[in-house]
Amino acid sequence: MKKYDFLVIGSGMAGLSFALRVADKGKVAILTKSTIGETNTSYAQGGIASVTYKPDNFEKHVHDTLIAGNGLCDEKVVHMVVNEAPKQIQELIKWGTQFDTDNNGRFDLAREGGHSEHRILHHKDDTGFEIQRALIERTKQHSNIDIYEQFFAIDIITQHHLGELIKWRYSNIECYGVYALDIKNKKVVKFLSRVTMMATGGTGNLYSTTTNPSIATGDGIAMVYRAKGTVENMEFVQFHPTSLYNPGERPSFLISEAMRGFGGILKTIDEKEFMHRYDKRGSLAPRDIVARAIDHEMKIRGDDYVYLDCRHLDADSLLLHFPNIYEKCKILGIDITKDYIPVVPAAHYMCGGVKVDMDGQTVINRLYAAGETTCTGLHGANRLASNSLLEAIVYADKAAKHALKYFKKYTLNNKIPEWFAHGVRHPEEMVLITQSYKEVQQIFSIYVGIVRSHVRLKRSLDRLEIIYNETEKLYQKSILTVQLCELRNIINVGYLIIKAAMRREESRGLHYNIDFPPEKGPKIEI
Ligand code: FAD
Ligand code: SIN
């Protein structure tokens, strides 16, 4: 058994920045199911949005966020996050993050889809890696922080595990910590804490093609859902318009939207521009519109990809700003200064998740959440590019401030039993798990993708139910493995996505259902 003041699940931007902010006041454990650096955060390319110089201002950033979010953003939250951004950038710099500057020492601000100004601070085209590097260094230096790599959080501990009969009123439920699988030693360890922070990131691996690394299996959302927390906006799955077309590669390599912000233009394989037919903002329209347009062009033309054309851009500047993309493409025989880049949409970001208030509190007492695993109200029906790193750091800060005020009033619960393995547990053929995982990914890619319909959603639910029943049986009798837990989690998260998509009887933002054509904008029928 391990005992801490603060228990943090996840080592990305949200988890590490929360840990750094509370560590001076108490003992902190950070659990990560992989190595500390294997996070969505590390893969972020474009950067982090913040108003920095005139003519940009907070109102413009707020306005762009609200337009992208398509009427479903919480305006109070948008104002709060946008206003907090400059302060958070200073904090990141203080922790050691380097952002690119120009010859005059001013930040070199990039632009991405849906932004009316250049406002993306970046470190070349590997901003997330740079942020993660700085946060890891800081975290490792702090004597109050213990890092547990290869520890997989299975479930949060609540009164449910005490066998107490509780009325399922949200306000009654308390989080006492988590049960986690020590992957190397194959043992379940009980972590008790005064407060817990859920920062487990996204859900990209529900789909066959994703920019997310394999850790993104929606574990936090599934854990909170099983513990009777509130989960919202799950129908809004963001597909990035431009991942590199390279069949078989997983995760899909991202071709940053900043390249379109830099002047890159989308074209069909016969070298014709098409985005103006879908939106007057062309290749820099918000992501939902661009991804849908590409998907539509590929379907009607029968093509496997479209092109991003950067050949007309200044080659030296292109190399300076996008060295990693240049190198990656070069390995595949594509010179981005001379050749077209083949691109396709890929599942990228979950806009919905665990509902939190403006202090990062979930409806479960003593449980906070931050980052991609949450639904804060910032993104609404579609996230504005580069607003997610910002959201993660702002909410980790808000949660830290709140937790620091109250954590001492909570005591560790000494009555928590050890992990209970129900029934006879024996090894199961791994193929049963891996095959079901692939089937879930196929179901989601085909029926719950960029364009949906009643029939597709119904079919996906029927198929998922079969896999759900098989998996629950397996879970009752098999030895616990990460693969089995992740399969369970993506099924739980998938169920939430389908149900939310079925409930939304309209097309809005990232949720497009051909049975509800939008009032405005081009109608897409396949
Ligand atoms: P993550 O960084 O994903 O961290 C999740 C952590 O939780 C990991 O440590 C993981 O191991 C751990 N974890 C998960 N489940 C468990 C479990 N059961 N037990 C223990 N540990 C667990 N956003 C931007 O704003 N700007 C960008 O330019 C940008 N570019 C992107 C490019 C790519 C290719 C991708 C994939 C995303 C990009 N995003 C970008 C989105 C952004 O990176 C993420 O939304 C953000 O980093 C999420 O941070 P996080 O801390 O919430 O989660
Ligand atoms: C990108 O660089 O295109 C990703 C930006 C984001 O997802 O916010």
Coordinates of C-alpha atoms and ligand atoms in Angstrom, one line a residue, residues 9-15 31-34 38-41 43-47 151-153 199-202 211-213 215 219 223 254 348-349 370-373 383 386-390 392, ligand 1:
I9 CA -2.6 9.7 -12.8
G10 CA -0.8 10.7 -16.0
S11 CA 2.5 12.4 -16.8
G12 CA 1.5 14.7 -19.6
M13 CA 1.2 18.5 -19.5
A14 CA -1.8 18.3 -17.2
G15 CA -0.4 15.8 -14.7
L31 CA 1.5 7.2 -12.0
T32 CA 2.1 6.6 -15.7
K33 CA 1.3 3.4 -17.5
S34 CA 4.2 3.8 -19.8
E38 CA 5.2 8.8 -23.7
T39 CA 2.2 11.1 -23.7
N40 CA 0.1 12.9 -26.3
T41 CA 1.8 16.1 -25.0
Y43 CA 3.7 14.6 -29.8
A44 CA 2.3 18.1 -30.0
Q45 CA 3.7 19.9 -33.0
G46 CA 2.1 23.3 -33.7
G47 CA 2.3 24.9 -30.3
F151 CA 1.9 1.5 -13.2
F152 CA -1.5 1.2 -14.8
A153 CA -4.5 2.7 -12.9
A199 CA -4.9 13.5 -16.2
T200 CA -4.9 10.4 -18.5
G201 CA -5.3 12.2 -21.8
G202 CA -7.2 11.2 -24.9
T211 CA -2.2 10.7 -34.5
N212 CA -2.2 9.6 -30.8
P213 CA 0.3 7.3 -29.3
I215 CA -1.4 5.2 -24.4
D219 CA -8.8 5.2 -19.3
M223 CA -12.7 5.0 -14.8
L254 CA 1.1 14.6 -38.1
H348 CA -6.7 13.3 -33.1
Y349 CA -8.5 14.8 -30.1
A370 CA -7.4 18.2 -16.2
G371 CA -6.3 18.1 -19.8
E372 CA -7.7 16.1 -22.7
T373 CA -9.5 13.7 -20.4
R383 CA -11.6 22.6 -30.5
S386 CA -3.5 24.8 -30.1
N387 CA -6.1 25.5 -27.4
S388 CA -5.6 22.1 -25.7
L389 CA -2.1 22.5 -24.3
L390 CA -3.4 25.8 -22.9
A392 CA -4.4 21.5 -19.8
Ligands
FAD1 P1 -1.3 13.3 -22.2 O1 -0.2 14.2 -22.5 O2 -1.8 12.4 -23.2 O3 -0.8 12.4 -20.9 C1 -1.6 11.3 -20.5 C2 -0.9 10.5 -19.5 O4 -1.7 9.6 -18.8 C3 0.3 9.7 -20.0 O5 1.4 9.8 -19.1 C4 -0.3 8.3 -20.0 O6 0.7 7.2 -19.8 C5 -1.1 8.4 -18.7 N1 -2.2 7.3 -18.6 C6 -3.2 7.1 -19.4 N2 -4.0 6.1 -18.9 C7 -3.4 5.7 -17.7 C8 -3.7 4.7 -16.8 N3 -4.7 3.9 -16.9 N4 -2.8 4.5 -15.7 C9 -1.7 5.3 -15.6 N5 -1.4 6.3 -16.5 C10 -2.2 6.5 -17.5 N6 -2.5 20.4 -28.7 C11 -2.1 21.7 -28.8 O7 -2.6 22.6 -28.0 N7 -1.2 22.1 -29.7 C12 -0.6 21.3 -30.5 O8 0.2 21.7 -31.3 C13 -1.0 19.9 -30.5 N8 -0.5 19.0 -31.4 C14 -0.8 17.7 -31.3 C15 -0.1 16.8 -32.1 C16 -0.4 15.5 -31.9 C17 0.3 14.5 -32.8 C18 -1.2 15.0 -30.9 C19 -1.5 13.6 -30.7 C20 -1.9 15.9 -30.1 C21 -1.7 17.3 -30.3 N9 -2.3 18.2 -29.4 C22 -1.9 19.5 -29.5 C23 -3.2 17.8 -28.4 C24 -2.4 17.8 -27.0 O9 -1.1 17.3 -27.3 C25 -3.1 17.0 -26.0 O10 -4.4 17.3 -25.9 C26 -2.4 17.3 -24.6 O11 -1.1 17.1 -24.7 C27 -3.0 16.4 -23.6 O12 -2.3 16.5 -22.4 P2 -2.7 15.6 -21.1 O13 -1.8 15.9 -20.0 O14 -4.1 15.8 -20.9 O15 -2.5 14.1 -21.6

